[in-house]
Amino acid sequence: QVTLRESGPALVKPTQTLTLTCTFSGFSLSTSGMCVSWIRQPPGKALEWLALIDWDDDKYYSTSLKTRLTISKDTSKNQVVLTMTNMDPVDTATYYCARIPYGDYGWFDPWGQGTLVTVSS
Amino acid sequence: QSVLTQPPSASGTPGQRVTISCSGSSSNIGSNYVYWYQQLPGTAPKLLIYRNNQRPSGVPDRFSGSKSGTSASLAISGLRSEDEADYYCAAWDDSLSGPVFGTGTKVTVL
């Protein structure tokens, strides 16, 4: 059974750096074609893709956020970490991680339960 | 910053057929697979359709996907109360070098 779980702070202050961890089980990120991605959803709004990392350590970032994002993986721990710098209240959202199988970069399955991050002073 | 356009809402009575459109461009839907996700209230999205028209195991055959040119559609036949949810399309965008999501459609069962 494949599962993913997001963890990180529920509250961050403006200008701070957010660090989120996705801990997964049931698959290996060293398997060819396997990827993990981050997606966020502001309250009441649509999904927004943020970043993904693949089995070969290739990384892709949202063009609008790439200067603020860093994604990395620790294959031995089955974890993927996302950092987002210079947080702003507009970054308040539920942040999800999801697996991408077969190197098919639109195919998110399954998703973690999500973690709500509020940006406020 | 949704690149794919969906109608904000759709509705139907139980048993009816509802169709949701997803409009994109040559750099996304026109040249890549389309995926559909269902998000029930208060839950994470769930894969509903992959590679334009394929259903993962466990997804009822009431859900079907299609693609033509730079647009795609999700059809729900035999609408049920448990289908009330938000639905999102997604596709890889060659110009942006990343996946893009639709604006989302809220389906209401009257």
mmCIF file of C-alpha atoms in Angstrom:
data_model
loop_
_atom_site.group_PDB
_atom_site.id
_atom_site.type_symbol
_atom_site.label_atom_id
_atom_site.label_comp_id
_atom_site.label_asym_id
_atom_site.label_seq_id
_atom_site.Cartn_x
_atom_site.Cartn_y
_atom_site.Cartn_z
ATOM 1 C CA GLN A 1 0.000 0.000 0.000
ATOM 2 C CA VAL A 2 1.363 3.382 -1.030
ATOM 3 C CA THR A 3 0.992 6.195 1.479
ATOM 4 C CA LEU A 4 2.368 9.711 1.807
ATOM 5 C CA ARG A 5 2.226 12.059 4.766
ATOM 6 C CA GLU A 6 3.125 15.735 4.922
ATOM 7 C CA SER A 7 4.614 17.324 8.022
ATOM 8 C CA GLY A 8 5.758 20.787 8.937
ATOM 9 C CA PRO A 9 4.764 23.904 10.849
ATOM 10 C CA ALA A 10 1.141 24.944 10.877
ATOM 11 C CA LEU A 11 2.044 28.609 11.321
ATOM 12 C CA VAL A 12 4.891 30.635 9.873
ATOM 13 C CA LYS A 13 5.585 34.342 9.985
ATOM 14 C CA PRO A 14 5.936 36.544 6.914
ATOM 15 C CA THR A 15 9.466 36.506 5.438
ATOM 16 C CA GLN A 16 10.280 33.199 7.146
ATOM 17 C CA THR A 17 11.297 30.051 5.307
ATOM 18 C CA LEU A 18 8.870 27.124 5.253
ATOM 19 C CA THR A 19 10.231 23.590 5.362
ATOM 20 C CA LEU A 20 7.851 20.724 4.624
ATOM 21 C CA THR A 21 8.632 17.019 4.693
ATOM 22 C CA CYS A 22 6.844 14.306 2.754
ATOM 23 C CA THR A 23 7.377 10.863 4.283
ATOM 24 C CA PHE A 24 6.237 8.015 2.111
ATOM 25 C CA SER A 25 5.995 4.237 2.115
ATOM 26 C CA GLY A 26 5.106 1.494 -0.314
ATOM 27 C CA PHE A 27 7.471 2.580 -3.074
ATOM 28 C CA SER A 28 11.076 3.603 -3.603
ATOM 29 C CA LEU A 29 12.156 6.895 -5.088
ATOM 30 C CA SER A 30 15.156 5.105 -6.558
ATOM 31 C CA THR A 31 12.886 3.084 -8.863
ATOM 32 C CA SER A 32 13.086 4.227 -12.481
ATOM 33 C CA GLY A 33 10.111 6.448 -13.380
ATOM 34 C CA MET A 34 9.148 7.245 -9.809
ATOM 35 C CA CYS A 35 8.684 10.868 -8.742
ATOM 36 C CA VAL A 36 7.262 12.853 -5.839
ATOM 37 C CA SER A 37 5.587 16.219 -6.282
ATOM 38 C CA TRP A 38 4.271 19.073 -4.149
ATOM 39 C CA ILE A 39 0.963 20.798 -4.867
ATOM 40 C CA ARG A 40 -0.825 23.447 -2.824
ATOM 41 C CA GLN A 41 -4.360 24.716 -2.507
ATOM 42 C CA PRO A 42 -5.254 28.066 -0.930
ATOM 43 C CA PRO A 43 -8.522 27.972 1.020
ATOM 44 C CA GLY A 44 -11.437 27.824 -1.399
ATOM 45 C CA LYS A 45 -9.184 27.985 -4.439
ATOM 46 C CA ALA A 46 -7.778 25.719 -7.116
ATOM 47 C CA LEU A 47 -4.830 23.375 -7.013
ATOM 48 C CA GLU A 48 -1.417 24.793 -7.892
ATOM 49 C CA TRP A 49 1.568 22.629 -8.772
ATOM 50 C CA LEU A 50 4.816 23.622 -7.056
ATOM 51 C CA ALA A 51 7.678 21.207 -7.692
ATOM 52 C CA LEU A 52 8.657 17.642 -8.416
ATOM 53 C CA ILE A 53 11.726 15.470 -8.053
ATOM 54 C CA ASP A 54 12.338 12.253 -9.919
ATOM 55 C CA TRP A 55 14.225 9.018 -9.353
ATOM 56 C CA ASP A 56 17.241 10.440 -11.170
ATOM 57 C CA ASP A 57 17.290 13.546 -8.934
ATOM 58 C CA ASP A 58 16.006 15.780 -11.733
ATOM 59 C CA LYS A 59 13.984 18.666 -10.372
ATOM 60 C CA TYR A 60 11.217 20.767 -11.883
ATOM 61 C CA TYR A 61 9.738 23.932 -10.409
ATOM 62 C CA SER A 62 6.749 26.154 -11.000
ATOM 63 C CA THR A 63 8.020 29.001 -13.169
ATOM 64 C CA SER A 64 6.247 31.576 -11.010
ATOM 65 C CA LEU A 65 7.773 30.284 -7.762
ATOM 66 C CA LYS A 66 11.088 28.766 -8.826
ATOM 67 C CA THR A 67 13.227 31.443 -7.193
ATOM 68 C CA ARG A 68 11.695 30.588 -3.800
ATOM 69 C CA LEU A 69 11.506 26.795 -3.971
ATOM 70 C CA THR A 70 13.968 24.002 -3.353
ATOM 71 C CA ILE A 71 13.063 20.322 -3.489
ATOM 72 C CA SER A 72 15.312 17.496 -2.339
ATOM 73 C CA LYS A 73 15.084 13.830 -1.495
ATOM 74 C CA ASP A 74 16.547 11.402 1.002
ATOM 75 C CA THR A 75 16.013 8.009 -0.567
ATOM 76 C CA SER A 76 17.261 6.129 2.476
ATOM 77 C CA LYS A 77 14.652 7.812 4.679
ATOM 78 C CA ASN A 78 11.860 7.751 2.073
ATOM 79 C CA GLN A 79 11.461 11.493 2.394
ATOM 80 C CA VAL A 80 11.145 14.480 0.094
ATOM 81 C CA VAL A 81 11.670 17.968 1.492
ATOM 82 C CA LEU A 82 10.339 21.236 0.078
ATOM 83 C CA THR A 83 11.577 24.607 1.233
ATOM 84 C CA MET A 84 9.886 27.874 0.326
ATOM 85 C CA THR A 85 11.584 31.116 1.210
ATOM 86 C CA ASN A 86 10.181 34.531 1.976
ATOM 87 C CA MET A 87 6.724 33.351 2.983
ATOM 88 C CA ASP A 88 3.804 35.743 2.539
ATOM 89 C CA PRO A 89 0.180 35.600 3.699
ATOM 90 C CA VAL A 90 -0.848 34.728 0.119
ATOM 91 C CA ASP A 91 1.089 31.473 0.583
ATOM 92 C CA THR A 92 -1.463 30.326 3.146
ATOM 93 C CA ALA A 93 -2.674 27.010 1.772
ATOM 94 C CA THR A 94 -2.966 23.298 2.269
ATOM 95 C CA TYR A 95 0.208 21.723 0.956
ATOM 96 C CA TYR A 96 0.021 18.220 -0.505
ATOM 97 C CA CYS A 97 2.657 15.785 -1.644
ATOM 98 C CA ALA A 98 1.812 13.101 -4.176
ATOM 99 C CA ARG A 99 3.533 10.272 -5.994
ATOM 100 C CA ILE A 100 4.001 10.359 -9.743
ATOM 101 C CA PRO A 101 4.429 6.836 -11.108
ATOM 102 C CA TYR A 102 5.940 5.876 -14.450
ATOM 103 C CA GLY A 103 7.477 9.317 -15.050
ATOM 104 C CA ASP A 104 4.064 10.498 -16.194
ATOM 105 C CA TYR A 105 4.102 14.093 -15.026
ATOM 106 C CA GLY A 106 0.406 14.773 -14.622
ATOM 107 C CA TRP A 107 -0.426 11.526 -12.909
ATOM 108 C CA PHE A 108 -0.570 12.216 -9.155
ATOM 109 C CA ASP A 109 -1.510 9.086 -7.274
ATOM 110 C CA PRO A 110 -1.939 8.821 -4.416
ATOM 111 C CA TRP A 111 -1.932 12.087 -2.491
ATOM 112 C CA GLY A 112 -1.084 12.701 1.122
ATOM 113 C CA GLN A 113 -3.768 14.085 3.401
ATOM 114 C CA GLY A 114 -2.275 17.567 3.188
ATOM 115 C CA THR A 115 -1.030 19.990 5.802
ATOM 116 C CA LEU A 116 -2.471 23.456 6.303
ATOM 117 C CA VAL A 117 0.119 26.203 6.537
ATOM 118 C CA THR A 118 -0.970 29.645 7.680
ATOM 119 C CA VAL A 119 1.267 32.641 7.131
ATOM 120 C CA SER A 120 0.597 35.337 9.677
ATOM 121 C CA SER A 121 2.464 37.565 12.066
ATOM 122 C CA GLN B 1 -2.353 30.651 -12.010
ATOM 123 C CA SER B 2 -4.516 27.944 -13.600
ATOM 124 C CA VAL B 3 -3.696 27.445 -17.253
ATOM 125 C CA LEU B 4 -6.561 25.083 -17.986
ATOM 126 C CA THR B 5 -10.081 26.530 -18.004
ATOM 127 C CA GLN B 6 -13.082 24.742 -16.543
ATOM 128 C CA PRO B 7 -16.631 25.931 -15.851
ATOM 129 C CA PRO B 8 -16.975 26.942 -12.184
ATOM 130 C CA SER B 9 -20.000 24.775 -11.613
ATOM 131 C CA ALA B 10 -22.140 21.993 -13.003
ATOM 132 C CA SER B 11 -25.219 20.318 -11.618
ATOM 133 C CA GLY B 12 -27.731 17.603 -12.249
ATOM 134 C CA THR B 13 -30.355 15.460 -10.611
ATOM 135 C CA PRO B 14 -29.664 11.883 -9.537
ATOM 136 C CA GLY B 15 -29.360 9.616 -12.532
ATOM 137 C CA GLN B 16 -28.576 12.390 -14.998
ATOM 138 C CA ARG B 17 -25.414 12.787 -17.042
ATOM 139 C CA VAL B 18 -23.109 15.699 -16.330
ATOM 140 C CA THR B 19 -20.197 16.783 -18.510
ATOM 141 C CA ILE B 20 -17.296 18.998 -17.447
ATOM 142 C CA SER B 21 -15.050 20.643 -20.018
ATOM 143 C CA CYS B 22 -11.361 21.490 -19.722
ATOM 144 C CA SER B 23 -9.904 23.908 -22.252
ATOM 145 C CA GLY B 24 -6.181 24.270 -22.813
ATOM 146 C CA SER B 25 -3.704 24.888 -25.593
ATOM 147 C CA SER B 26 -1.319 23.152 -27.942
ATOM 148 C CA SER B 27 1.421 23.154 -25.307
ATOM 149 C CA ASN B 28 -0.586 21.188 -22.756
ATOM 150 C CA ILE B 29 -3.749 19.287 -23.673
ATOM 151 C CA GLY B 30 -2.939 19.465 -27.378
ATOM 152 C CA SER B 31 0.247 17.450 -26.972
ATOM 153 C CA ASN B 32 0.020 15.597 -23.666
ATOM 154 C CA TYR B 33 -2.203 13.316 -21.651
ATOM 155 C CA VAL B 34 -5.066 14.682 -19.566
ATOM 156 C CA TYR B 35 -5.816 13.604 -16.015
ATOM 157 C CA TRP B 36 -8.888 14.181 -13.859
ATOM 158 C CA TYR B 37 -9.084 14.428 -10.084
ATOM 159 C CA GLN B 38 -12.027 14.327 -7.709
ATOM 160 C CA GLN B 39 -11.855 16.232 -4.447
ATOM 161 C CA LEU B 40 -14.598 15.411 -1.981
ATOM 162 C CA PRO B 41 -15.291 18.085 0.647
ATOM 163 C CA GLY B 42 -12.489 18.344 3.189
ATOM 164 C CA THR B 43 -10.341 15.648 1.601
ATOM 165 C CA ALA B 44 -7.294 15.365 -0.627
ATOM 166 C CA PRO B 45 -7.770 15.002 -4.372
ATOM 167 C CA LYS B 46 -8.063 11.514 -5.797
ATOM 168 C CA LEU B 47 -7.104 10.325 -9.280
ATOM 169 C CA LEU B 48 -10.221 9.681 -11.330
ATOM 170 C CA ILE B 49 -8.989 9.408 -14.934
ATOM 171 C CA TYR B 50 -5.451 8.994 -16.274
ATOM 172 C CA ARG B 51 -4.030 9.214 -19.788
ATOM 173 C CA ASN B 52 -7.157 10.874 -21.216
ATOM 174 C CA ASN B 53 -9.651 8.064 -20.714
ATOM 175 C CA GLN B 54 -8.306 5.342 -18.434
ATOM 176 C CA ARG B 55 -9.931 4.565 -15.102
ATOM 177 C CA PRO B 56 -7.857 3.365 -12.132
ATOM 178 C CA SER B 57 -9.156 0.253 -10.479
ATOM 179 C CA GLY B 58 -11.964 1.069 -8.108
ATOM 180 C CA VAL B 59 -13.279 4.048 -10.080
ATOM 181 C CA PRO B 60 -16.822 3.325 -11.276
ATOM 182 C CA ASP B 61 -17.388 3.152 -15.021
ATOM 183 C CA ARG B 62 -19.902 5.971 -14.600
ATOM 184 C CA PHE B 63 -16.875 8.236 -14.949
ATOM 185 C CA SER B 64 -15.367 8.611 -18.399
ATOM 186 C CA GLY B 65 -12.829 10.924 -19.993
ATOM 187 C CA SER B 66 -12.205 12.072 -23.528
ATOM 188 C CA LYS B 67 -9.922 14.442 -25.365
ATOM 189 C CA SER B 68 -10.137 16.250 -28.679
ATOM 190 C CA GLY B 69 -7.556 18.741 -29.867
ATOM 191 C CA THR B 70 -6.856 21.209 -27.084
ATOM 192 C CA SER B 71 -9.893 20.314 -24.986
ATOM 193 C CA ALA B 72 -10.907 17.455 -22.764
ATOM 194 C CA SER B 73 -14.084 16.382 -21.019
ATOM 195 C CA LEU B 74 -15.128 14.380 -18.017
ATOM 196 C CA ALA B 75 -18.545 12.784 -18.083
ATOM 197 C CA ILE B 76 -20.407 11.466 -15.089
ATOM 198 C CA SER B 77 -23.358 9.301 -16.001
ATOM 199 C CA GLY B 78 -25.975 8.048 -13.559
ATOM 200 C CA LEU B 79 -25.168 10.942 -11.218
ATOM 201 C CA ARG B 80 -25.218 10.037 -7.528
ATOM 202 C CA SER B 81 -25.224 12.147 -4.384
ATOM 203 C CA GLU B 82 -21.719 10.947 -3.517
ATOM 204 C CA ASP B 83 -20.429 12.510 -6.752
ATOM 205 C CA GLU B 84 -20.875 15.951 -5.239
ATOM 206 C CA ALA B 85 -17.307 17.249 -5.243
ATOM 207 C CA ASP B 86 -14.793 19.492 -6.958
ATOM 208 C CA TYR B 87 -13.245 18.149 -10.144
ATOM 209 C CA TYR B 88 -9.913 19.226 -11.623
ATOM 210 C CA CYS B 89 -8.233 18.459 -14.915
ATOM 211 C CA ALA B 90 -4.443 18.424 -15.278
ATOM 212 C CA ALA B 91 -1.844 18.035 -17.999
ATOM 213 C CA TRP B 92 1.859 18.539 -18.560
ATOM 214 C CA ASP B 93 2.674 21.859 -20.206
ATOM 215 C CA ASP B 94 5.641 21.814 -22.585
ATOM 216 C CA SER B 95 6.095 25.601 -22.467
ATOM 217 C CA LEU B 96 6.095 25.793 -18.684
ATOM 218 C CA SER B 97 7.965 22.501 -18.222
ATOM 219 C CA GLY B 98 5.578 21.479 -15.497
ATOM 220 C CA PRO B 99 2.112 20.113 -14.854
ATOM 221 C CA VAL B 100 -0.802 22.534 -14.878
ATOM 222 C CA PHE B 101 -4.208 22.207 -13.266
ATOM 223 C CA GLY B 102 -7.620 23.396 -14.295
ATOM 224 C CA THR B 103 -9.616 26.047 -12.504
ATOM 225 C CA GLY B 104 -11.859 23.411 -10.974
ATOM 226 C CA THR B 105 -15.555 22.620 -11.315
ATOM 227 C CA LYS B 106 -17.925 22.150 -8.429
ATOM 228 C CA VAL B 107 -20.518 19.492 -9.164
ATOM 229 C CA THR B 108 -23.785 19.734 -7.260
ATOM 230 C CA VAL B 109 -26.383 16.996 -7.157
ATOM 231 C CA LEU B 110 -29.786 18.643 -6.965
#
